[in-house]
mmCIF file of C-alpha atoms and ligand atoms in Angstrom:
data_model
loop_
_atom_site.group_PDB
_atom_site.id
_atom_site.type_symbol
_atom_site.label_atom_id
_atom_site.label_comp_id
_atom_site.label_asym_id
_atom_site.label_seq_id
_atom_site.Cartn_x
_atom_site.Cartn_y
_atom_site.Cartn_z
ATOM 1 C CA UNK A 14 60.409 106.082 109.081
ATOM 2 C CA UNK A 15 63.927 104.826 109.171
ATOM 3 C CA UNK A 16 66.337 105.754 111.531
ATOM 4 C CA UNK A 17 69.438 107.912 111.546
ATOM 5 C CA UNK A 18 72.223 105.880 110.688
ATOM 6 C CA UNK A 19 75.243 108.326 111.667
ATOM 7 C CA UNK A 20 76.369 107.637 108.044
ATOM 8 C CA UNK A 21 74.273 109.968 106.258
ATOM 9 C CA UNK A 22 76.631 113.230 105.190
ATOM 10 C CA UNK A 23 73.360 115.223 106.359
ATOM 11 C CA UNK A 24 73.512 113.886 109.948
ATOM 12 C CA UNK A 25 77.005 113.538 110.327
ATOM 13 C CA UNK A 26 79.293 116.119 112.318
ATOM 14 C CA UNK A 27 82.143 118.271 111.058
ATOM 15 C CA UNK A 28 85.803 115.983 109.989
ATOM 16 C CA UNK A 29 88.440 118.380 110.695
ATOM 17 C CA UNK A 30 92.323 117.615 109.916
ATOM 18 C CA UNK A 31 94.459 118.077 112.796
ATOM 19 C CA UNK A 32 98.423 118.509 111.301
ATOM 20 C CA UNK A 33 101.356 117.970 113.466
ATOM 21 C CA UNK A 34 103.713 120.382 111.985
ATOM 22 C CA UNK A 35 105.662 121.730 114.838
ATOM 23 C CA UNK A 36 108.957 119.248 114.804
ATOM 24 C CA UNK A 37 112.297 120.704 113.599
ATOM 25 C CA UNK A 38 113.051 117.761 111.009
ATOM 26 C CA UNK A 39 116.468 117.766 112.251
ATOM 27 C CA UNK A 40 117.793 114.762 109.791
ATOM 28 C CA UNK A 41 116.811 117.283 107.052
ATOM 29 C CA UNK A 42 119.729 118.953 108.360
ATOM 30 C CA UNK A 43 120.175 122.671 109.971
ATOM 31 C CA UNK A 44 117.738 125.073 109.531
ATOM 32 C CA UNK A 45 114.041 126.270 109.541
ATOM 33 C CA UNK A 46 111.565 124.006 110.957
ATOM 34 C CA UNK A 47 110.862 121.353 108.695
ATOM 35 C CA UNK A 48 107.112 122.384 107.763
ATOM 36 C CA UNK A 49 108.144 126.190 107.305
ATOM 37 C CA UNK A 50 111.175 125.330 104.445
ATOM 38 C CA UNK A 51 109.632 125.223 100.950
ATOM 39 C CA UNK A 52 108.822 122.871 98.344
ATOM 40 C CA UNK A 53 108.493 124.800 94.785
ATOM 41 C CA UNK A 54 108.465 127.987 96.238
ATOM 42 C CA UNK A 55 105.842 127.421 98.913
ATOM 43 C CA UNK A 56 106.450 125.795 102.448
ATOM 44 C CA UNK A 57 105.486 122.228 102.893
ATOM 45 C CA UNK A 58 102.863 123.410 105.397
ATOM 46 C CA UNK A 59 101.115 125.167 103.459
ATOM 47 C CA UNK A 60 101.205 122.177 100.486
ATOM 48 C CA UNK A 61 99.747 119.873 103.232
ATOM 49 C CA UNK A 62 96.559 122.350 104.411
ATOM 50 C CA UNK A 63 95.811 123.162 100.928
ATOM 51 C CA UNK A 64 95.501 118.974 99.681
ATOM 52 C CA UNK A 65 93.760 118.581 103.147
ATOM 53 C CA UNK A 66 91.538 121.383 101.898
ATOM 54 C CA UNK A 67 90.790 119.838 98.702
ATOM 55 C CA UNK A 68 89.206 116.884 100.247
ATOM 56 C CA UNK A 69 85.598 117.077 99.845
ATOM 57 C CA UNK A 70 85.286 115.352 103.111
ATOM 58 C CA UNK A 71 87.650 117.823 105.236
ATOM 59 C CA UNK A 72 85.140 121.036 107.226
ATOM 60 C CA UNK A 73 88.114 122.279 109.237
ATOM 61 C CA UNK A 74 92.049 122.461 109.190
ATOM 62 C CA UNK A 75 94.132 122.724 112.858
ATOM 63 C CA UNK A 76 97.343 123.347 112.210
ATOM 64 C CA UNK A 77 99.637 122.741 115.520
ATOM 65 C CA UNK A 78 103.072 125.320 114.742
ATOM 66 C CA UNK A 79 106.158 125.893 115.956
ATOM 67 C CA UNK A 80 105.774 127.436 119.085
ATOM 68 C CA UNK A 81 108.132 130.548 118.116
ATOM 69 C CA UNK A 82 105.897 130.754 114.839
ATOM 70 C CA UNK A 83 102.576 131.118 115.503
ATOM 71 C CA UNK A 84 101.998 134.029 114.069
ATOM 72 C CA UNK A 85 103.816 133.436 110.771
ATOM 73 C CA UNK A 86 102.084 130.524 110.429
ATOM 74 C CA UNK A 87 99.163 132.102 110.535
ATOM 75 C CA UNK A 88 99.858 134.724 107.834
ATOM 76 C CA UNK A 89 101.462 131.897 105.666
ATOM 77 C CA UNK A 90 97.706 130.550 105.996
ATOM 78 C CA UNK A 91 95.558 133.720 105.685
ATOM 79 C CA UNK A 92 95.602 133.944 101.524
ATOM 80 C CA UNK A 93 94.531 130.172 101.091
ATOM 81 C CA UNK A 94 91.563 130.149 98.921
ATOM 82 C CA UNK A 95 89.339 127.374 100.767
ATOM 83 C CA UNK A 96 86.381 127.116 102.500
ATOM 84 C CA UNK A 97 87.609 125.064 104.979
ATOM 85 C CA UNK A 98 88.408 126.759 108.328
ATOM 86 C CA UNK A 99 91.906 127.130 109.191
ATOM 87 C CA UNK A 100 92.619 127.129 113.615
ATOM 88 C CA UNK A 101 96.104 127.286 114.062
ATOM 89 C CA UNK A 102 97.495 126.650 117.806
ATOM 90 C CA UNK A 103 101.125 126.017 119.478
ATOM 91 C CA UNK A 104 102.524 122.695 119.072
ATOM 92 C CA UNK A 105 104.240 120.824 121.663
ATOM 93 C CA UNK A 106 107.535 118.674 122.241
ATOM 94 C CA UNK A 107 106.602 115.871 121.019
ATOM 95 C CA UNK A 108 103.887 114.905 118.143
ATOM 96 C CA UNK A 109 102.118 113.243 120.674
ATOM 97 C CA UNK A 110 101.750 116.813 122.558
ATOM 98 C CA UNK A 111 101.502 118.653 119.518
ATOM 99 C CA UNK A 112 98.668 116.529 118.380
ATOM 100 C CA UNK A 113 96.923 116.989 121.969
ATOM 101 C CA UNK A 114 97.244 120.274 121.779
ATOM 102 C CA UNK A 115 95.341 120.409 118.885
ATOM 103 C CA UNK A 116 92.551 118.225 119.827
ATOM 104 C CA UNK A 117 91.760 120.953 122.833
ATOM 105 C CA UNK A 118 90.924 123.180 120.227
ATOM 106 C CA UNK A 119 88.550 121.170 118.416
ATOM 107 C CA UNK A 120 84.883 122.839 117.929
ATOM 108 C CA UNK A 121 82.266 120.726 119.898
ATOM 109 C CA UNK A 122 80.374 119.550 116.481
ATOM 110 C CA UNK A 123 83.526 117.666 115.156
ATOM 111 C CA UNK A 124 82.985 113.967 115.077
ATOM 112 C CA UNK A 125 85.754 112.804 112.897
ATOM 113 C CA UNK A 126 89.002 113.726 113.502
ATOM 114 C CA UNK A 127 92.044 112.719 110.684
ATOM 115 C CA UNK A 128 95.568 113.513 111.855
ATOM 116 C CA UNK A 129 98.022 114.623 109.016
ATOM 117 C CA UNK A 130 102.082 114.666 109.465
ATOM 118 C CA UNK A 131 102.621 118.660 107.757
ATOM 119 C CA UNK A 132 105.853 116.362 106.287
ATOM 120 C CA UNK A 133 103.687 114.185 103.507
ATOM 121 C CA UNK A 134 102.426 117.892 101.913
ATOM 122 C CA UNK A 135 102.505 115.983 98.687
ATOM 123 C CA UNK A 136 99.233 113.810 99.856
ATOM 124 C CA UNK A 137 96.543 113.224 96.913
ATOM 125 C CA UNK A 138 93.283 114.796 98.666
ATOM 126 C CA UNK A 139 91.975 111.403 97.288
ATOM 127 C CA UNK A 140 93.352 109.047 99.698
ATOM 128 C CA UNK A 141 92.564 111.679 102.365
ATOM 129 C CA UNK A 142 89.054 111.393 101.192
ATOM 130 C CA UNK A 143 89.392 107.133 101.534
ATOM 131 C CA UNK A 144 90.347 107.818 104.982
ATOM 132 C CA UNK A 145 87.603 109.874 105.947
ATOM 133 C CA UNK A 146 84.749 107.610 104.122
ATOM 134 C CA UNK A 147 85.560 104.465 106.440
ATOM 135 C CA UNK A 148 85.511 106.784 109.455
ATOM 136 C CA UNK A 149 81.702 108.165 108.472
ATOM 137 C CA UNK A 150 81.280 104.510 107.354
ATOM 138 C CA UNK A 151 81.767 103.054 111.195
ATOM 139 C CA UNK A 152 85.507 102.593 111.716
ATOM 140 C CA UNK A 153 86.545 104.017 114.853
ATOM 141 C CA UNK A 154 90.137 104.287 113.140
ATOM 142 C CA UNK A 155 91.233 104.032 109.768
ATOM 143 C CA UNK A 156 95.403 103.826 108.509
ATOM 144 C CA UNK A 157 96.353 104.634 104.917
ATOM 145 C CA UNK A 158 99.205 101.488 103.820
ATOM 146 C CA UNK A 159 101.260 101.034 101.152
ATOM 147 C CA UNK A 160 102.639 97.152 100.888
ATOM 148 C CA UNK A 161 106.668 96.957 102.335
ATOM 149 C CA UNK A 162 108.882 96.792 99.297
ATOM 150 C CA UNK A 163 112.330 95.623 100.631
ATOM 151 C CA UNK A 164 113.036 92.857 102.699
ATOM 152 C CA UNK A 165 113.070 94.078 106.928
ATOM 153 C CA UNK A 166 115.068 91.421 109.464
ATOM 154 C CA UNK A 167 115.438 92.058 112.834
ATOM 155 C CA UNK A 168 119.065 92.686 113.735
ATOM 156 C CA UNK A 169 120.925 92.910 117.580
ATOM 157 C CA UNK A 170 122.675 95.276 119.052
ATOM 158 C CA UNK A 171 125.794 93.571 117.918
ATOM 159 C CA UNK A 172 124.459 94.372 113.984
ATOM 160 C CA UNK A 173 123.852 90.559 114.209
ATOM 161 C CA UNK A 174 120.779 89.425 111.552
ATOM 162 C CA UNK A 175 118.169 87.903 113.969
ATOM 163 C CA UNK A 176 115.518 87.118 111.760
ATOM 164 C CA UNK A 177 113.913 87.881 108.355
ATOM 165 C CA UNK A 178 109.824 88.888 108.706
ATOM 166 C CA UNK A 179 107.618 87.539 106.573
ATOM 167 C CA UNK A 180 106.923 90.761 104.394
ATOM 168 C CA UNK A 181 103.963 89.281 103.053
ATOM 169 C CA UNK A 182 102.215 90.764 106.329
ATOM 170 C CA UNK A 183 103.844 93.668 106.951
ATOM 171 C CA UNK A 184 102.462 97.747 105.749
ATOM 172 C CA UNK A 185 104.237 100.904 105.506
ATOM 173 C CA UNK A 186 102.326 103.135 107.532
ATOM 174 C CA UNK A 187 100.956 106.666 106.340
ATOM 175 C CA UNK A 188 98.821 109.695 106.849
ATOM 176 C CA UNK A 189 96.173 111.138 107.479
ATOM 177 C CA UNK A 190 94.820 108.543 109.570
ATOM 178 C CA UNK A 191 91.055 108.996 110.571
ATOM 179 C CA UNK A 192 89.243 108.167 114.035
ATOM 180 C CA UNK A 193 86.031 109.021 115.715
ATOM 181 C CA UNK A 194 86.542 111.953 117.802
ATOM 182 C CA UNK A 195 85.814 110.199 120.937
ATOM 183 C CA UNK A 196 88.171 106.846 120.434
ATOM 184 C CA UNK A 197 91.458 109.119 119.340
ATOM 185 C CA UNK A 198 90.504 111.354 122.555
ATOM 186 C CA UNK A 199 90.171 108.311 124.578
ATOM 187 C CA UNK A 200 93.188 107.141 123.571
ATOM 188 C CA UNK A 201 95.282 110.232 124.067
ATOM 189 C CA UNK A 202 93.587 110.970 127.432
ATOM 190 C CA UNK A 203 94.579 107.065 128.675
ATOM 191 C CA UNK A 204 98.595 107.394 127.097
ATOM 192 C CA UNK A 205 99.935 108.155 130.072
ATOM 193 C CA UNK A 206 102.913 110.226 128.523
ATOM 194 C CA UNK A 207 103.861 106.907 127.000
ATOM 195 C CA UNK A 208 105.290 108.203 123.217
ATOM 196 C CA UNK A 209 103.855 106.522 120.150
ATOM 197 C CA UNK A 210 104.775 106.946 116.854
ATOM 198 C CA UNK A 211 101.425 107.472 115.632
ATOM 199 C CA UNK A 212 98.018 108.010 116.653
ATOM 200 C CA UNK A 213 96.732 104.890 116.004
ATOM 201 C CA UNK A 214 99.140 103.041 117.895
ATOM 202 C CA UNK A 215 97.759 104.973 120.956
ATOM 203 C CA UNK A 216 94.290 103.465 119.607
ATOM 204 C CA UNK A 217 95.532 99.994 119.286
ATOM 205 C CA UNK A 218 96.729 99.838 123.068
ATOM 206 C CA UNK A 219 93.019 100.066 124.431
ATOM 207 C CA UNK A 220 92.138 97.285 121.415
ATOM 208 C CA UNK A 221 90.346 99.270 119.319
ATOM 209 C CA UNK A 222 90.315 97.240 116.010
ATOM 210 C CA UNK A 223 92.067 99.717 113.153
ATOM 211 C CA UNK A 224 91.345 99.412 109.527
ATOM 212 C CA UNK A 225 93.513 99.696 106.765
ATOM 213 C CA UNK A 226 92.618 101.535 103.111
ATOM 214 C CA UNK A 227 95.151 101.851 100.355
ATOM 215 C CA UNK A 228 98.042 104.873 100.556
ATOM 216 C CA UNK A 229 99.469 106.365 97.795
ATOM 217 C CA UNK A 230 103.543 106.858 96.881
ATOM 218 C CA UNK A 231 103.025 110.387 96.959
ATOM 219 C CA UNK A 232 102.078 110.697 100.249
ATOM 220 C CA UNK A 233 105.536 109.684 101.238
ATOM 221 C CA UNK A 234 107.046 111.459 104.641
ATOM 222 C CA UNK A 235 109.719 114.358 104.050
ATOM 223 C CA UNK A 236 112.421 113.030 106.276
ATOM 224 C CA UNK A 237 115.714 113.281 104.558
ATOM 225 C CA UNK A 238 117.617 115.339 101.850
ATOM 226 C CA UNK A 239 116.987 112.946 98.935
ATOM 227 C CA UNK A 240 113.050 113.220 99.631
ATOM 228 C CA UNK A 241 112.983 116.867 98.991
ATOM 229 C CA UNK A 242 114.720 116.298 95.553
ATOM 230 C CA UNK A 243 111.815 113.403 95.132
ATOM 231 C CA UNK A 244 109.008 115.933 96.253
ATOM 232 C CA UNK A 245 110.163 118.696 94.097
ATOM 233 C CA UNK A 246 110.733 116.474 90.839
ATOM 234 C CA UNK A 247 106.800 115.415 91.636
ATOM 235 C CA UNK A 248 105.767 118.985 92.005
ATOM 236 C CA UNK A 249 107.295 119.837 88.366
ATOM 237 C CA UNK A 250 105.334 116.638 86.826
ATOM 238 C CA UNK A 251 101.669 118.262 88.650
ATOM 239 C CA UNK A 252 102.425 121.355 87.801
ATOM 240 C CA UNK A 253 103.517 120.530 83.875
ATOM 241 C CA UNK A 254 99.944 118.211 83.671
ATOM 242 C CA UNK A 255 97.774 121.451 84.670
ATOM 243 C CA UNK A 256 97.860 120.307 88.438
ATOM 244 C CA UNK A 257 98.332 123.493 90.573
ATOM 245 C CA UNK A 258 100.835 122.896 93.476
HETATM 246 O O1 C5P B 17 109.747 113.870 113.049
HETATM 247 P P1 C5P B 17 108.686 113.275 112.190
HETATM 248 O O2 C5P B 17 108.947 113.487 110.730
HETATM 249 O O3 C5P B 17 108.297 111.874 112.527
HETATM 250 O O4 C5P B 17 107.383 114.152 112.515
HETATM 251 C C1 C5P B 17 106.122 113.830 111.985
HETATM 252 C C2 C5P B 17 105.229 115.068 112.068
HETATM 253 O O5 C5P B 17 105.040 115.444 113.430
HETATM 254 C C3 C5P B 17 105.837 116.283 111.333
HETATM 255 O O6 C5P B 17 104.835 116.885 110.535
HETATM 256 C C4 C5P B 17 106.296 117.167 112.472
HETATM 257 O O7 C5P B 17 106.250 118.562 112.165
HETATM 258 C C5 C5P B 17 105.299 116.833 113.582
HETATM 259 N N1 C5P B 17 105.816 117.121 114.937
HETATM 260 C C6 C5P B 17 105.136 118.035 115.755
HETATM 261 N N2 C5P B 17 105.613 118.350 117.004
HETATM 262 C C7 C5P B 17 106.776 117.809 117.441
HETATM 263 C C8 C5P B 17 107.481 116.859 116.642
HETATM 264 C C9 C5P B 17 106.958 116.522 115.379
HETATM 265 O O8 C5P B 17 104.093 118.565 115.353
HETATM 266 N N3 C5P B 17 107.234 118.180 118.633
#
């Protein structure tokens, strides 16, 4: 008789997608929060649950809102045809926060946990799948990267040109980004308030080893102006191959 590997999709636990989506995107400029304005006619929120939905791999959806929007949220959510389950709960002040926030609401039977910024709704439920399958596969945590395409230099505070990095080993960063339950926990339990960008720099402070798979451009982060224009002019090419969106 062989024994249970913790691979198997039989003997694993639930993967649920936590997604951050309670910051006001303030360099989008004045206005609704940034996961409530819309993208084609739908709000970005609900474009990021439905291509975490998608994922074969993703049981559960936590959506952390706006505080003061809780409850639309949760009717902006209610007509989603999935099967995944959909917990929404208050964000906080920070991503960090909102992120912990969610994690308290976690069932007990989730193992995996992948954390998804509500601002790349434009994600291919592939790469969120990639993710997920080197979690179940033993990574404790997993980053989605996309090689740097211009040249980065470190510059002083007097705008003076310190250095050029070597590109060659530098990766653009995005979501979701996967972790056993108990590691991202860990990690969030032993941050002492200390803010990090992302969740797996919280991991990579208690030297946890984090693995990169490949990203995808389209799961680019809605930060300014000219990325909505970028997101929408995707959204038209989906939606004129067939691709609902
Ligand atoms: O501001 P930035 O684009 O880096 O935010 C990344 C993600 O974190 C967004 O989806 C945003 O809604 C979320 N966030 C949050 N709670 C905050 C601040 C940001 O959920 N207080």
């Amino acid at each position: 008789m062989t024994e249970p590997t913790g691979n198997d999709p039989g003997d694993r636990g639930r993967i649920a997608a936590i997604v951050p989506a309670a910051g006001r995107g303030e360099r989008l400029g004045p206005g609704v929060a940034k996961a409530l304005r819309t993208l084609g006619g739908v709000p970005i929120l609900v474009h990021a649950v439905r291509a975490l939905a998608a994922a074969r791999s993703v049981d559960l959806v936590v959506v952390a809102a706006p505080e003061e929007s809780v409850d639309d949220v949760r009717v902006m959510l209610a007509d989603l045809s999935t099967e995944a389950e959909i917990v929404i709960v208050a964000g906080g002040e920070t991503r960090q926060d909102s992120v912990a926030r969610a994690l308290l609401a976690l069932p007990q039977d989730v193992e995996v946990v992948l954390v998804h910024d509500a601002a790349r709704p434009l994600v291919p439920p592939d790469v969120v799948d990639r993710v997920a399958s080197s979690v179940v596969a033993g990574s404790d945590a997993v980053i989605p990267v996309l090689p740097i395409v211009d040249t980065v230099k470190e510059v002083d505070d007097e705008g003076i040109v310190v250095r050029t990095l070597d590109r060659s080993v530098l990766q653009a960063v995005q979501t979701p980004q996967g972790f056993r339950r108990s590691a991202l926990q860990l990690a969030h339990a032993r941050s002492d308030g200390e803010d990090a960008t992302d969740d797996a720099g919280l991991v990579e402070r208690m030297a946890i080893p984090v693995h990169v798979v490949a990203g995808h451009e389209e799961a680019f982060k809605i930060t300014r102006p000219m990325d909505l224009v970028l997101a929408e002019a995707i959204l038209v090419r989906r939606r004129a191959g067939g691709v609902v969106g």
